[in-house]
XYZ file of C-alpha atoms in Angstrom:
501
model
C 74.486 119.678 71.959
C 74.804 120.815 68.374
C 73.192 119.175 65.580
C 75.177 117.412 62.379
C 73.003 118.190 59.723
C 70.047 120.603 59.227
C 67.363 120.185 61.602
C 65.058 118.344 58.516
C 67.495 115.410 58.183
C 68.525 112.965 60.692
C 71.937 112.867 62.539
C 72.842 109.207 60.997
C 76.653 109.312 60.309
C 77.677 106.436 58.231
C 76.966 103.258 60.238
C 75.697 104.790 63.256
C 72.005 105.460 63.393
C 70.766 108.235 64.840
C 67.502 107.467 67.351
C 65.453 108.850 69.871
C 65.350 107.547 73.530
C 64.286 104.369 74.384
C 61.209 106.226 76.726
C 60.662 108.743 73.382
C 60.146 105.302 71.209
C 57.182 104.426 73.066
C 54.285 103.005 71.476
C 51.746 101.764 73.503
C 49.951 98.542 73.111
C 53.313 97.256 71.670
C 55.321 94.199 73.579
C 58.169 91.968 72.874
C 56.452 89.154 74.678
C 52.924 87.758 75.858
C 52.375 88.072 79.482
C 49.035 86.669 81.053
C 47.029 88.969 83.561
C 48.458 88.869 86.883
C 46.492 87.123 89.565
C 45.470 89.900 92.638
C 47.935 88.540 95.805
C 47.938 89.855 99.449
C 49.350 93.440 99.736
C 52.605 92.586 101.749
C 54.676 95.970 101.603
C 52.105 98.169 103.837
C 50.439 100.642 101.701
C 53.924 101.126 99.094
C 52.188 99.404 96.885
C 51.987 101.004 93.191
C 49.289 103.495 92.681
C 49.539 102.846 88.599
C 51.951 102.375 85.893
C 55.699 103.308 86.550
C 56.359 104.677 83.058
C 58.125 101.867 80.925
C 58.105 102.274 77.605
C 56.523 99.611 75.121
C 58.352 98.332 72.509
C 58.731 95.575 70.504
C 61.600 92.616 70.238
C 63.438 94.117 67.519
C 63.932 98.045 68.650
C 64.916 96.493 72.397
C 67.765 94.486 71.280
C 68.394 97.482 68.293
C 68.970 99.986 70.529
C 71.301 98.455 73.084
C 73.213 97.296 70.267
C 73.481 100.827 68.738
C 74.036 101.675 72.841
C 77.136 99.380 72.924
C 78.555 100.535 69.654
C 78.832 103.749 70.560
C 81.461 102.869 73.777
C 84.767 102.744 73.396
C 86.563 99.911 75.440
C 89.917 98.714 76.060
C 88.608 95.821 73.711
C 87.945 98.774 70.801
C 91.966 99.958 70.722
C 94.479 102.427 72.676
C 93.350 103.716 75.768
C 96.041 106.529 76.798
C 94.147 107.668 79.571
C 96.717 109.326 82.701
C 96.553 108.130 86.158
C 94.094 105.323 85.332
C 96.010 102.436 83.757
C 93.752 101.142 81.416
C 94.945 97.926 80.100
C 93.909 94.649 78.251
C 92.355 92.397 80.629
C 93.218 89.072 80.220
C 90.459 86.708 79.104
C 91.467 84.027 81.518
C 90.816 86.368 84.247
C 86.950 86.288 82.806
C 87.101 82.458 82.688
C 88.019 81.553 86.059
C 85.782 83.844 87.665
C 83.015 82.482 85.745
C 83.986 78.801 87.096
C 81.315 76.661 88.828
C 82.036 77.440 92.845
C 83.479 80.882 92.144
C 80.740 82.649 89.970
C 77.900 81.073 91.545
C 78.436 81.525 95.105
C 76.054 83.670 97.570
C 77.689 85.753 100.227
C 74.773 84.640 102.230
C 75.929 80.687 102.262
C 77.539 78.856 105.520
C 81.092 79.560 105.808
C 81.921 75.855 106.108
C 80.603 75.524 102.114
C 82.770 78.442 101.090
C 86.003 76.983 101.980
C 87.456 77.577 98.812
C 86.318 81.072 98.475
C 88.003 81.927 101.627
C 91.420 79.881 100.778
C 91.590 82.268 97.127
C 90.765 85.796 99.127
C 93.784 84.617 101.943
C 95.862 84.188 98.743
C 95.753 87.143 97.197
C 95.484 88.716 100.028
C 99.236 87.039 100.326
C 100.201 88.057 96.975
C 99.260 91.834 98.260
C 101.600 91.253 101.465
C 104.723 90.040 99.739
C 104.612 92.728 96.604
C 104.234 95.189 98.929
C 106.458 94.038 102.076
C 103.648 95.053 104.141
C 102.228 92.856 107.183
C 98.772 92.775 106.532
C 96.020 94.084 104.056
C 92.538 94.440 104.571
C 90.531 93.380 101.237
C 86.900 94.758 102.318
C 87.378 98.314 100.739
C 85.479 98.762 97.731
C 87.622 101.142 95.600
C 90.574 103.672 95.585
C 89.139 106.414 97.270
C 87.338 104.348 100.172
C 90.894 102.623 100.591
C 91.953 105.886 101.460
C 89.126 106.512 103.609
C 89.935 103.244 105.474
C 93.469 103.834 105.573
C 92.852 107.443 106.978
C 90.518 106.147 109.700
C 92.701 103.210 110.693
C 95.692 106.078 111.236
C 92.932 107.989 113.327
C 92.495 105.131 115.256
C 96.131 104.296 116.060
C 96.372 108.146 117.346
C 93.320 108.339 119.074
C 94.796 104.517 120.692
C 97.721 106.521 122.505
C 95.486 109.773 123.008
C 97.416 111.762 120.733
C 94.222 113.607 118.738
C 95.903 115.252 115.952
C 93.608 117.597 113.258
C 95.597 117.556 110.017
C 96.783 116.364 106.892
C 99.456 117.199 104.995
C 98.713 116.729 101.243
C 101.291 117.591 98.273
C 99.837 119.195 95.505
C 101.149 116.176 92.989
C 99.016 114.089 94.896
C 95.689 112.661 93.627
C 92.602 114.674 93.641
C 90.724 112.345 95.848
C 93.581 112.262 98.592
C 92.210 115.845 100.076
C 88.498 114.827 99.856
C 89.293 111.606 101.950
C 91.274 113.626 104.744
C 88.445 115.946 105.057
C 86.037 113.053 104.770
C 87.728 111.400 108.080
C 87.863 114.761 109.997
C 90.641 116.589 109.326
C 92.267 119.682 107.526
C 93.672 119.568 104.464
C 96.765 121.598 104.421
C 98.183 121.888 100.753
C 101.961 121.209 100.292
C 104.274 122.726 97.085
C 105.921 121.297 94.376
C 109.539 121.782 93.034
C 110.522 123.173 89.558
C 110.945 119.077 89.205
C 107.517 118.283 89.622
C 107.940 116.276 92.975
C 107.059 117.314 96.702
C 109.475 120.485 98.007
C 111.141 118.382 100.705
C 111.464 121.698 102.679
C 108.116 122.997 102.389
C 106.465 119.663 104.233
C 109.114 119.387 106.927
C 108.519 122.727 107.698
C 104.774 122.051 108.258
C 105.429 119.469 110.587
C 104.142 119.887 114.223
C 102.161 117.984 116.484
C 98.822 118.455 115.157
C 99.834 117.003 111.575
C 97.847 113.087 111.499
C 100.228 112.290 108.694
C 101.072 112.926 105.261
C 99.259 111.349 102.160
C 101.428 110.846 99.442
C 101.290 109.538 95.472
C 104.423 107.894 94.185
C 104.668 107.895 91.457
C 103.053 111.317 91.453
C 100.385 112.207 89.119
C 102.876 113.783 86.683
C 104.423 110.719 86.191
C 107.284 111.247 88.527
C 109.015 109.101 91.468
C 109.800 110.705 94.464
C 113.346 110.517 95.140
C 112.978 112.029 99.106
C 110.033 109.039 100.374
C 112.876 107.797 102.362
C 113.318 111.176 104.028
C 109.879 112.153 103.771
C 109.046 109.043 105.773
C 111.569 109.792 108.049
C 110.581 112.754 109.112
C 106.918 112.175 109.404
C 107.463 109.448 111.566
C 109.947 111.578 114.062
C 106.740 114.161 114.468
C 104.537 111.061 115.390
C 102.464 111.164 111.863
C 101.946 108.535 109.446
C 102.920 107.934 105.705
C 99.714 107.546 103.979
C 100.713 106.342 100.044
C 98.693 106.225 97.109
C 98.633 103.330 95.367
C 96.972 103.712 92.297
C 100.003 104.111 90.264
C 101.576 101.094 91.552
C 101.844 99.601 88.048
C 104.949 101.383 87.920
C 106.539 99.692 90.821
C 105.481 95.844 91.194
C 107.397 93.417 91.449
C 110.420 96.557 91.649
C 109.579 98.383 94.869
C 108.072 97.015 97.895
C 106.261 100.229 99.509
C 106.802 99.021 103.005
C 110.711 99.256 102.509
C 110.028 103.028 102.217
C 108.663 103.854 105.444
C 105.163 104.028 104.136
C 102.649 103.120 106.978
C 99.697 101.978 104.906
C 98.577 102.074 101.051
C 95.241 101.113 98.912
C 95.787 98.614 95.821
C 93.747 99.355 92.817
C 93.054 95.814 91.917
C 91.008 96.872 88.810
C 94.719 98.936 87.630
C 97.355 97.148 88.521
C 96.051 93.875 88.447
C 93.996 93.940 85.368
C 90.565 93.530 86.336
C 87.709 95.530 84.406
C 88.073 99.113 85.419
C 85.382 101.889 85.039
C 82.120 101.000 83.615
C 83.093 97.497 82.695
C 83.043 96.060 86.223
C 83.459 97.037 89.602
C 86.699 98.122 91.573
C 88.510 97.144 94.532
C 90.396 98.622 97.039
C 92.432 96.906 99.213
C 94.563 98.148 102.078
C 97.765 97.028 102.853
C 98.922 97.959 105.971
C 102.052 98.419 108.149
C 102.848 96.780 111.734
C 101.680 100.019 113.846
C 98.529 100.151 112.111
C 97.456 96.319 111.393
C 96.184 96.470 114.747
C 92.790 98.669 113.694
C 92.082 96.786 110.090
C 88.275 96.867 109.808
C 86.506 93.578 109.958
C 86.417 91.063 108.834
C 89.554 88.594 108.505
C 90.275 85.724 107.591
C 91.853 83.545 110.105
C 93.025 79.754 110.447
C 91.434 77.738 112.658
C 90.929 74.193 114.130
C 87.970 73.946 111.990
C 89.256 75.525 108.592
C 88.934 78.933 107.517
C 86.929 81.698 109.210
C 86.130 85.286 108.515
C 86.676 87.122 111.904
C 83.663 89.151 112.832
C 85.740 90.874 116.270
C 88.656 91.878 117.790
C 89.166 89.234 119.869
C 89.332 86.911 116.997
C 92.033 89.435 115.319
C 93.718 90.125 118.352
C 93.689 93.994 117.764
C 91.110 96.913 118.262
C 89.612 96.795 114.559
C 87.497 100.496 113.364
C 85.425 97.763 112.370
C 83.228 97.114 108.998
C 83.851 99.161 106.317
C 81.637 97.095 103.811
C 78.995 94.372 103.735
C 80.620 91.058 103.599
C 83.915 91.119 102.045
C 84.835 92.816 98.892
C 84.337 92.267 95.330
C 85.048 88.595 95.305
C 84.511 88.451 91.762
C 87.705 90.726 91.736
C 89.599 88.995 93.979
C 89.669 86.090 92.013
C 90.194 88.151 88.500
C 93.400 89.771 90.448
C 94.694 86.389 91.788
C 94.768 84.924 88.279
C 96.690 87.562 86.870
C 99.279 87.507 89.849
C 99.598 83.692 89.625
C 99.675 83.884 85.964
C 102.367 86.456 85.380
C 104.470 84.777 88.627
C 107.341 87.560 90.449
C 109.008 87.528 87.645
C 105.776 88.748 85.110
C 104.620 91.404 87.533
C 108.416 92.709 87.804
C 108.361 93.117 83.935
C 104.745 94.450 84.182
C 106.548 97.572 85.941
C 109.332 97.311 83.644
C 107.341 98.033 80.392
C 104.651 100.345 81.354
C 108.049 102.709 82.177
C 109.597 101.364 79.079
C 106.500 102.527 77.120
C 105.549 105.934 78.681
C 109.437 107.190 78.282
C 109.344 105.347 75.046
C 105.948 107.491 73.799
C 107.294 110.890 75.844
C 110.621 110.336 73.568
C 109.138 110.589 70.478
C 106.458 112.916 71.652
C 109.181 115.442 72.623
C 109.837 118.304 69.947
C 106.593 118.264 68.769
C 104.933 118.581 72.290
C 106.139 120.307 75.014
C 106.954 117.723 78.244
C 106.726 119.582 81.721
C 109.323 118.203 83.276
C 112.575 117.301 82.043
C 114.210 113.421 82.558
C 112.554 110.256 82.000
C 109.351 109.206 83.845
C 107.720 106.738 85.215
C 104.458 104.921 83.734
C 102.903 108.104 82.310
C 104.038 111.036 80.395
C 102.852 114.594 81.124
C 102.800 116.998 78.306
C 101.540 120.895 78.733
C 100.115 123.643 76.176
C 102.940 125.320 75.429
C 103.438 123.821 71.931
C 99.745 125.308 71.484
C 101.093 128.669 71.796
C 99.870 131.506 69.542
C 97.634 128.785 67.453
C 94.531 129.441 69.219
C 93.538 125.539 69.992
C 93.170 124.829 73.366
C 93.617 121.193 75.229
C 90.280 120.645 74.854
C 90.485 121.299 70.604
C 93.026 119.213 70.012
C 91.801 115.929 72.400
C 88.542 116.346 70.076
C 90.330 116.416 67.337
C 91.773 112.915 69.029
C 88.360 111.585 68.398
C 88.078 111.966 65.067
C 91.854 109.814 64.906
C 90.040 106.738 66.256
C 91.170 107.241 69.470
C 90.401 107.933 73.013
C 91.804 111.455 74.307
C 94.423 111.500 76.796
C 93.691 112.711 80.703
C 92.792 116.231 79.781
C 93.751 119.245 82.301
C 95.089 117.238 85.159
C 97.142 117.479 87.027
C 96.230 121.306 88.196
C 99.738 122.234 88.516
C 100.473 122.047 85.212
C 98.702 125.000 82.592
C 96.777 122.796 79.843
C 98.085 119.022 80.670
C 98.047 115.994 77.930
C 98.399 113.286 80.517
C 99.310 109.866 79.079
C 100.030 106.452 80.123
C 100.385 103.592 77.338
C 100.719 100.672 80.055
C 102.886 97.646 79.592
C 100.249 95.647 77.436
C 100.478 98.351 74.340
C 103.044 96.945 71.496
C 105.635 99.372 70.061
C 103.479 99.292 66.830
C 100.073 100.285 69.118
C 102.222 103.178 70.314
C 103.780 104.113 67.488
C 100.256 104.966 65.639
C 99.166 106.589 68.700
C 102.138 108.557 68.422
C 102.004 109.207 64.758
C 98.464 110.593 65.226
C 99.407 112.951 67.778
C 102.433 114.455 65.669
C 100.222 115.091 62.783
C 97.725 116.593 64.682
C 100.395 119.275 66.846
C 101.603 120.148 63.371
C 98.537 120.688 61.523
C 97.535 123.115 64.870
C 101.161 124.985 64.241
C 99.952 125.198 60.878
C 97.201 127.313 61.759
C 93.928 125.037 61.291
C 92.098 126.442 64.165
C 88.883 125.687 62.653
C 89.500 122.190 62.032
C 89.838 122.278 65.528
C 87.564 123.782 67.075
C 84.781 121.526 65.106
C 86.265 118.619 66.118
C 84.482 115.982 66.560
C 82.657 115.830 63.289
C 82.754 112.134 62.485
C 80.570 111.271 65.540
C 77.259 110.735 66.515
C 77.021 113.755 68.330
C 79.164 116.769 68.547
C 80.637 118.555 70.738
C 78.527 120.031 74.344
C 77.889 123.219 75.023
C 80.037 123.175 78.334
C 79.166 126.422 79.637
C 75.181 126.071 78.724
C 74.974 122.461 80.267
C 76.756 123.466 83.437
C 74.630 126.422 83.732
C 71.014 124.916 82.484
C 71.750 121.206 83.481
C 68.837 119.193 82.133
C 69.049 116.342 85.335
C 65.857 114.160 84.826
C 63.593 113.265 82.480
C 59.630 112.260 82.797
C 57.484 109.796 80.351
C 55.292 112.522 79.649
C 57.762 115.041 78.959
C 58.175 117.757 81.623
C 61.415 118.310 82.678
């Protein structure tokens, strides 16, 4: 990590005060509060107890609440301005969302408590679990994975099961290359191989190339749609199709599903089961600000093996199912203690019942209204990959770099210094240098049009042959830019309170 200023001054840049690490600000004897001695107690965890200090650092009021102030400054949020970042949907979350979730009987709740006092808890996660049903056209959904990629793990293993049911033990997966990068590392994950399928000069799956790969060892295919260059896939139908006549299932994707609600119901193309990104689509905190959530929606051959547990109706109110009896199928079952990220659930319940059918249809409606809207005036001065409109997301490639000498990576630092976060950088892998961005529905024209603006200026000033303004970039923050190719190669993975490395 290079230095801002010579090695005598400090790195402070404006506002932003430069400061060791919390552990390197130690100064013994020093505490932000009066403790008394504790009093000696029986030794209950059999000899684990600690031999001596543990290495906190001692500080005072003031530099605790200092630093994680500076900390928190230093992130950029969805709350802080445009985040055009590809394939992840990041978008304002609602502040009723945070309000309801916070409400006495929701936020206070132990998964621990009798299910007869959780009543309520159990009536909001069979409603959205509804909500899931309908927008999808899908028979059931199981709401216990925690996240994207172990929805597709779940989804993979309930297809497993469903072969393995009628002793059909099949050893592959078909993946298209368009797909996302986490789709391959599931399949192998559950068991099988990963067998790579083409794309067209269109950017979508070669129709021909998977139906030729079909056979009786293929598990099923695991498809994104739209794909992760922004594209629909106009073949699902006949993708779907013809999985289904070589006794595979459709596995689909749904992390781009923003594009679709309240438009396309997955189950009307064939597709056999699909994870929900609750914290994308449906607005909840996504990333570092809060945990995600994965549910799987599945289709009637496969609703049989949903992991445990359920909730069911009963004579005595509602119930989470701990067997298959209780389901009536042959569940994989658990997946996850208890039964999701309730705090999700009801964050992704209040959006759906806020917006109604008819505000998640124009969710869809906008974030493609946006992304063509941003690859429109984009085009000319950036080089799109694929020609005709897309879907939520616009996919740009280096082209428009050529002969300047800045690379993808200059010109999203130079982003930085814009007062912006960089778009998806380098992905997808089948297109050379990618600029991968997605505005989402809850940008204004006026959000996007500065966004644009800034990206213009900055694709003519590289045309106009200010490689080293690029190839500084960033210089108005706290740090600069890594040495990529020293930290990968001399990675510097923990640090000790005395300081050995």
């Amino acid at each position: 990590m290079s230095d801002q200023k010579p090695d005598s001054l400090p790195a402070n840049r404006g506002l932003q005060i430069e400061e060791p690490l919390i552990f390197e600000q130690d100064t013994p004897g020093t505490c932000g509060v009066d403790l008394p001695e504790p009093e000696m107690t029986t030794a209950y965890l059999g000899g684990l107890e600690r031999a001596g200090p543990i290495g906190l650092p001692s500080l005072s009021e003031p530099q605790v609440v200092r630093h994680y102030m500076r900390l928190s400054s230093k992130n950029y949020a969805i709350d802080s301005g445009f985040y055009p970042l590809g394939s992840c949907t990041m978008k304002h979350n609602p502040r009723l969302n945070e309000r309801l979730a916070r409400l006495p009987g929701l936020g206070d709740l132990h998964p621990l408590q009798p299910q007869s006092t959780v009543q309520g808890a159990l009536e909001l996660i069979d409603a959205c679990a509804h909500w899931l049903k309908v927008l999808t056209g899908m028979p059931a959904v199981a709401m216990s994975p925690a996240a994207g990629a172990h929805g597709e793990l779940t989804g993979l293993m309930c297809m497993r099961a469903a072969l393995e049911a009628r002793g059909d033990a099949r050893t592959k997966v078909l993946v298209p290359d368009s797909a996302h990068g986490t789709n391959p590392a599931s399949a192998h994950a559950c068991g099988y191989m990963v067998e790579s399928i083409p794309g067209n000069a269109r950017g979508r799956v070669d129709l021909e190339a998977l139906v030729s790969r079909l056979d009786e060892t293929v598990a099923g295919v695991m498809i994104t749609n739209p794909n992760t260059c922004g594209l629909f896939e106009p073949d699902m139908l006949r993708i779907a199709d013809a999985v289904h006549e070589a006794g595979g299932f459709v596995y689909c994707d749904g992390a781009n599903f923003n594009a679709l609600v309240g438009r396309v119901r997955p189950g009307d193309l064939g597709i056999d089961c699909m994870h929900l990104n609750l914290h994308k689509t449906f607005s909840t905190p996504h990333g570092g600000g809060g945990p995600g959530s994965g549910p799987v929606v599945l289709s009637e051959a496969l609703a049989p093996y949903a992991p445990l547990p359920w909730v069911v109706h009963g004579s005595e109110g509602l119930t989470l199912a701990e067997t298959g009896a209780a389901t009536g199928g042959d569940p994989i079952g658990r997946v996850k203690g208890f039964h999701g990220q309730f705090g999700v659930f009801v964050r992704a319940l209040a959006y759906m019942m806020s917006q109604g059918a008819d505000g998640l249809r124009q969710v869809a409606e906008d974030a493609v209204l946006n992304a063509n809207y941003l690859m429109t005036r984009l085009d000319g001065e950036l080089t799109p990959s694929f020609a005709g409109p897309c879907m939520h997301e616009c996919l740009f490639d280096d082209r428009f770099l050529k002969g300047t000498g800045v690379t993808t990576l200059d010109f999203a630092k130079a982003m930085i210094d814009e007062g912006v976060h960089p778009m998806t950088m380098y992905f997808p892998l089948v297109v050379r240098g990618a600029l991968l961005m997605e505005p989402t529905e809850t940008e204004s024209r006026a959000s996007v049009d500065q966004f644009a603006d800034l990206v213009i200026r900055l694709a003519q000033r590289a045309k106009q042959g200010d490689l080293s303004f690029f190839q500084q970039a960033p210089i108005h923050t706290p740090r600069r830019r890594l040495d990529e190719t020293q930290a990968a190669r001399t990675p510097n993975l923990r640090w000790t309170p005395d300081g050995s490395d």
